[in-house]
Amino acid sequence: MDVDHFVSENIRQACLDALNKYEIEKIYFDQTLLNLALERKWAELHPAWNWQWAIVRPLFEVFIDVQIVHFVAYAKPWSDPKGSLPIRYREIARRFFSVHYPHLVEKIGSPASRLQKRKILARLIKHIMRSFTFVDGFNRHGGDITKVVLPE
């Protein structure tokens, strides 16, 4: 975030104005408020720079050179009680924590001991249902992770 621009453009006040303008129950998170305050004043980065693991179809990850993974749901590499994340994310967290927070390493979960057919089927259906939206967003960048798409 460009902090100087944030201050000079008085984005804080724009957020407060948006908060007052829109019904509070429609504003779920800070990102929603920023989206409302900065409508058409932001650019879209390639999904590789904000790979939302639980929301963006995990099965698409094999097609993309993911740069930054954003764990937006309950499962985090350091706190995944259901063992739903890929092992590689937990292992990266384990290596990081063992150097910087050794007392927390034991809290990093293990992979699921069994696969559950219904959960796999549910995830596949969810993946298929969201595929078209994802593909449209991905294709706006033409496969170029350095391309920024300006609002229309």
PDB file of C-alpha atoms in Angstrom:
ATOM      1  CA  MET A   1       0.000   0.000   0.000  1.00  0.00           C
ATOM      2  CA  ASP A   2       1.257   3.461  -0.860  1.00  0.00           C
ATOM      3  CA  VAL A   3       0.928   5.109   2.566  1.00  0.00           C
ATOM      4  CA  ASP A   4       1.811   8.613   1.345  1.00  0.00           C
ATOM      5  CA  HIS A   5      -0.917   8.381  -1.293  1.00  0.00           C
ATOM      6  CA  PHE A   6      -3.342   6.971   1.277  1.00  0.00           C
ATOM      7  CA  VAL A   7      -2.760  10.035   3.481  1.00  0.00           C
ATOM      8  CA  SER A   8      -2.644  12.652   0.702  1.00  0.00           C
ATOM      9  CA  GLU A   9      -5.876  11.357  -0.870  1.00  0.00           C
ATOM     10  CA  ASN A  10      -7.580  11.213   2.537  1.00  0.00           C
ATOM     11  CA  ILE A  11      -8.580   7.564   2.063  1.00  0.00           C
ATOM     12  CA  ARG A  12      -9.380   7.228   5.753  1.00  0.00           C
ATOM     13  CA  GLN A  13     -12.106   9.857   5.436  1.00  0.00           C
ATOM     14  CA  ALA A  14     -13.357   8.244   2.220  1.00  0.00           C
ATOM     15  CA  CYS A  15     -13.741   4.983   4.158  1.00  0.00           C
ATOM     16  CA  LEU A  16     -15.629   6.719   6.958  1.00  0.00           C
ATOM     17  CA  ASP A  17     -17.888   8.410   4.380  1.00  0.00           C
ATOM     18  CA  ALA A  18     -18.568   5.043   2.716  1.00  0.00           C
ATOM     19  CA  LEU A  19     -19.331   3.542   6.125  1.00  0.00           C
ATOM     20  CA  ASN A  20     -21.948   6.235   6.700  1.00  0.00           C
ATOM     21  CA  LYS A  21     -23.356   6.004   3.169  1.00  0.00           C
ATOM     22  CA  TYR A  22     -23.894   2.237   2.979  1.00  0.00           C
ATOM     23  CA  GLU A  23     -25.824  -0.021   5.295  1.00  0.00           C
ATOM     24  CA  ILE A  24     -23.502  -1.347   7.958  1.00  0.00           C
ATOM     25  CA  GLU A  25     -24.638  -4.961   7.477  1.00  0.00           C
ATOM     26  CA  LYS A  26     -23.299  -4.875   3.893  1.00  0.00           C
ATOM     27  CA  ILE A  27     -19.777  -4.092   5.088  1.00  0.00           C
ATOM     28  CA  TYR A  28     -18.197  -7.366   6.128  1.00  0.00           C
ATOM     29  CA  PHE A  29     -14.478  -6.643   6.332  1.00  0.00           C
ATOM     30  CA  ASP A  30     -12.037  -3.787   5.883  1.00  0.00           C
ATOM     31  CA  GLN A  31     -11.546  -4.835   2.246  1.00  0.00           C
ATOM     32  CA  THR A  32     -15.250  -4.284   1.548  1.00  0.00           C
ATOM     33  CA  LEU A  33     -15.012  -0.789   2.978  1.00  0.00           C
ATOM     34  CA  LEU A  34     -11.915  -0.015   0.909  1.00  0.00           C
ATOM     35  CA  ASN A  35     -13.643  -1.343  -2.216  1.00  0.00           C
ATOM     36  CA  LEU A  36     -16.602   0.971  -1.608  1.00  0.00           C
ATOM     37  CA  ALA A  37     -14.451   3.999  -0.790  1.00  0.00           C
ATOM     38  CA  LEU A  38     -12.101   3.475  -3.739  1.00  0.00           C
ATOM     39  CA  GLU A  39     -14.645   2.411  -6.341  1.00  0.00           C
ATOM     40  CA  ARG A  40     -12.983   2.480  -9.787  1.00  0.00           C
ATOM     41  CA  LYS A  41      -9.781   3.924  -8.269  1.00  0.00           C
ATOM     42  CA  TRP A  42      -7.815   0.718  -7.973  1.00  0.00           C
ATOM     43  CA  ALA A  43      -6.130  -1.747 -10.294  1.00  0.00           C
ATOM     44  CA  GLU A  44      -6.459  -5.519 -10.367  1.00  0.00           C
ATOM     45  CA  LEU A  45      -3.331  -7.595  -9.917  1.00  0.00           C
ATOM     46  CA  HIS A  46      -2.965 -11.052 -11.379  1.00  0.00           C
ATOM     47  CA  PRO A  47      -4.425 -13.710  -9.033  1.00  0.00           C
ATOM     48  CA  ALA A  48      -0.901 -15.069  -8.499  1.00  0.00           C
ATOM     49  CA  TRP A  49      -0.186 -12.051  -6.265  1.00  0.00           C
ATOM     50  CA  ASN A  50      -3.133 -12.705  -3.953  1.00  0.00           C
ATOM     51  CA  TRP A  51      -3.844 -16.404  -4.253  1.00  0.00           C
ATOM     52  CA  GLN A  52      -6.800 -16.834  -1.922  1.00  0.00           C
ATOM     53  CA  TRP A  53      -6.320 -20.470  -1.132  1.00  0.00           C
ATOM     54  CA  ALA A  54      -9.719 -21.375   0.273  1.00  0.00           C
ATOM     55  CA  ILE A  55     -11.731 -19.186  -2.102  1.00  0.00           C
ATOM     56  CA  VAL A  56      -9.815 -19.545  -5.336  1.00  0.00           C
ATOM     57  CA  ARG A  57     -10.111 -23.094  -6.514  1.00  0.00           C
ATOM     58  CA  PRO A  58      -7.160 -24.973  -5.002  1.00  0.00           C
ATOM     59  CA  LEU A  59      -7.091 -27.274  -8.012  1.00  0.00           C
ATOM     60  CA  PHE A  60      -6.132 -24.349 -10.275  1.00  0.00           C
ATOM     61  CA  GLU A  61      -2.913 -23.852  -8.351  1.00  0.00           C
ATOM     62  CA  VAL A  62      -1.097 -26.266 -10.645  1.00  0.00           C
ATOM     63  CA  PHE A  63      -1.625 -23.868 -13.586  1.00  0.00           C
ATOM     64  CA  ILE A  64      -0.383 -20.699 -11.917  1.00  0.00           C
ATOM     65  CA  ASP A  65       2.980 -19.460 -10.722  1.00  0.00           C
ATOM     66  CA  VAL A  66       1.609 -18.469  -7.300  1.00  0.00           C
ATOM     67  CA  GLN A  67       3.616 -15.666  -5.709  1.00  0.00           C
ATOM     68  CA  ILE A  68       1.691 -14.868  -2.500  1.00  0.00           C
ATOM     69  CA  VAL A  69      -0.756 -17.218  -0.805  1.00  0.00           C
ATOM     70  CA  HIS A  70      -3.507 -15.565   1.224  1.00  0.00           C
ATOM     71  CA  PHE A  71      -5.194 -17.953   3.649  1.00  0.00           C
ATOM     72  CA  VAL A  72      -8.607 -16.291   3.927  1.00  0.00           C
ATOM     73  CA  ALA A  73     -10.655 -18.973   5.685  1.00  0.00           C
ATOM     74  CA  TYR A  74     -10.352 -20.818   8.985  1.00  0.00           C
ATOM     75  CA  ALA A  75      -7.419 -22.995   7.852  1.00  0.00           C
ATOM     76  CA  LYS A  76      -3.993 -21.427   8.261  1.00  0.00           C
ATOM     77  CA  PRO A  77      -0.715 -23.345   7.891  1.00  0.00           C
ATOM     78  CA  TRP A  78      -0.035 -22.810  11.601  1.00  0.00           C
ATOM     79  CA  SER A  79      -3.605 -23.614  12.647  1.00  0.00           C
ATOM     80  CA  ASP A  80      -5.297 -26.254  10.537  1.00  0.00           C
ATOM     81  CA  PRO A  81      -7.134 -28.573  12.926  1.00  0.00           C
ATOM     82  CA  LYS A  82      -8.934 -30.403  10.117  1.00  0.00           C
ATOM     83  CA  GLY A  83      -5.715 -31.005   8.163  1.00  0.00           C
ATOM     84  CA  SER A  84      -7.294 -29.552   5.029  1.00  0.00           C
ATOM     85  CA  LEU A  85      -4.330 -27.608   3.658  1.00  0.00           C
ATOM     86  CA  PRO A  86      -1.701 -29.148   1.412  1.00  0.00           C
ATOM     87  CA  ILE A  87       1.236 -30.574   3.341  1.00  0.00           C
ATOM     88  CA  ARG A  88       3.703 -28.179   1.674  1.00  0.00           C
ATOM     89  CA  TYR A  89       2.103 -25.164   3.410  1.00  0.00           C
ATOM     90  CA  ARG A  90       2.278 -26.786   6.826  1.00  0.00           C
ATOM     91  CA  GLU A  91       5.895 -27.810   6.217  1.00  0.00           C
ATOM     92  CA  ILE A  92       6.894 -24.269   5.204  1.00  0.00           C
ATOM     93  CA  ALA A  93       5.205 -22.987   8.376  1.00  0.00           C
ATOM     94  CA  ARG A  94       6.914 -25.712  10.423  1.00  0.00           C
ATOM     95  CA  ARG A  95      10.373 -24.695   9.122  1.00  0.00           C
ATOM     96  CA  PHE A  96       9.669 -20.983   9.752  1.00  0.00           C
ATOM     97  CA  PHE A  97       8.283 -21.575  13.244  1.00  0.00           C
ATOM     98  CA  SER A  98      11.118 -23.902  14.231  1.00  0.00           C
ATOM     99  CA  VAL A  99      13.583 -21.055  13.616  1.00  0.00           C
ATOM    100  CA  HIS A 100      11.551 -18.093  14.867  1.00  0.00           C
ATOM    101  CA  TYR A 101       8.917 -19.533  17.252  1.00  0.00           C
ATOM    102  CA  PRO A 102      10.096 -22.997  18.320  1.00  0.00           C
ATOM    103  CA  HIS A 103       7.567 -23.173  21.164  1.00  0.00           C
ATOM    104  CA  LEU A 104       4.713 -23.078  18.595  1.00  0.00           C
ATOM    105  CA  VAL A 105       5.937 -25.808  16.237  1.00  0.00           C
ATOM    106  CA  GLU A 106       3.976 -28.517  18.041  1.00  0.00           C
ATOM    107  CA  LYS A 107       0.716 -26.652  17.300  1.00  0.00           C
ATOM    108  CA  ILE A 108       1.098 -27.147  13.554  1.00  0.00           C
ATOM    109  CA  GLY A 109      -1.282 -29.924  12.622  1.00  0.00           C
ATOM    110  CA  SER A 110      -0.632 -33.133  10.787  1.00  0.00           C
ATOM    111  CA  PRO A 111      -2.244 -34.071   7.493  1.00  0.00           C
ATOM    112  CA  ALA A 112      -5.619 -35.753   7.594  1.00  0.00           C
ATOM    113  CA  SER A 113      -5.191 -39.433   8.408  1.00  0.00           C
ATOM    114  CA  ARG A 114      -8.051 -40.470   6.118  1.00  0.00           C
ATOM    115  CA  LEU A 115      -9.630 -39.087   2.993  1.00  0.00           C
ATOM    116  CA  GLN A 116     -13.377 -38.693   3.087  1.00  0.00           C
ATOM    117  CA  LYS A 117     -15.156 -39.326  -0.200  1.00  0.00           C
ATOM    118  CA  ARG A 118     -18.000 -36.903   0.470  1.00  0.00           C
ATOM    119  CA  LYS A 119     -15.646 -34.061   1.364  1.00  0.00           C
ATOM    120  CA  ILE A 120     -13.608 -34.658  -1.778  1.00  0.00           C
ATOM    121  CA  LEU A 121     -16.757 -34.731  -3.901  1.00  0.00           C
ATOM    122  CA  ALA A 122     -18.048 -31.535  -2.237  1.00  0.00           C
ATOM    123  CA  ARG A 123     -14.747 -29.785  -2.909  1.00  0.00           C
ATOM    124  CA  LEU A 124     -14.777 -30.886  -6.559  1.00  0.00           C
ATOM    125  CA  ILE A 125     -18.333 -29.606  -7.029  1.00  0.00           C
ATOM    126  CA  LYS A 126     -17.414 -26.288  -5.401  1.00  0.00           C
ATOM    127  CA  HIS A 127     -14.362 -26.083  -7.646  1.00  0.00           C
ATOM    128  CA  ILE A 128     -16.413 -26.687 -10.789  1.00  0.00           C
ATOM    129  CA  MET A 129     -19.097 -24.184  -9.799  1.00  0.00           C
ATOM    130  CA  ARG A 130     -16.563 -21.397  -9.266  1.00  0.00           C
ATOM    131  CA  SER A 131     -14.402 -22.261 -12.256  1.00  0.00           C
ATOM    132  CA  PHE A 132     -15.953 -19.891 -14.762  1.00  0.00           C
ATOM    133  CA  THR A 133     -15.567 -16.827 -12.540  1.00  0.00           C
ATOM    134  CA  PHE A 134     -11.976 -17.735 -11.824  1.00  0.00           C
ATOM    135  CA  VAL A 135     -11.128 -18.382 -15.482  1.00  0.00           C
ATOM    136  CA  ASP A 136     -12.609 -15.025 -16.520  1.00  0.00           C
ATOM    137  CA  GLY A 137     -10.535 -13.217 -13.887  1.00  0.00           C
ATOM    138  CA  PHE A 138      -7.402 -15.131 -14.801  1.00  0.00           C
ATOM    139  CA  ASN A 139      -7.856 -14.484 -18.514  1.00  0.00           C
ATOM    140  CA  ARG A 140      -8.145 -10.710 -18.028  1.00  0.00           C
ATOM    141  CA  HIS A 141      -4.392 -10.818 -17.476  1.00  0.00           C
ATOM    142  CA  GLY A 142      -3.630 -13.004 -20.456  1.00  0.00           C
ATOM    143  CA  GLY A 143      -1.467 -15.277 -18.321  1.00  0.00           C
ATOM    144  CA  ASP A 144       0.989 -12.437 -17.586  1.00  0.00           C
ATOM    145  CA  ILE A 145       1.520 -12.134 -13.826  1.00  0.00           C
ATOM    146  CA  THR A 146       3.114  -8.687 -14.312  1.00  0.00           C
ATOM    147  CA  LYS A 147       0.046  -7.211 -16.036  1.00  0.00           C
ATOM    148  CA  VAL A 148      -2.130  -4.811 -14.025  1.00  0.00           C
ATOM    149  CA  VAL A 149      -5.738  -4.410 -15.173  1.00  0.00           C
ATOM    150  CA  LEU A 150      -7.255  -0.963 -14.649  1.00  0.00           C
ATOM    151  CA  PRO A 151     -10.976  -0.575 -13.881  1.00  0.00           C
ATOM    152  CA  GLU A 152     -13.289  -0.056 -16.823  1.00  0.00           C
TER     153      GLU A 152
END
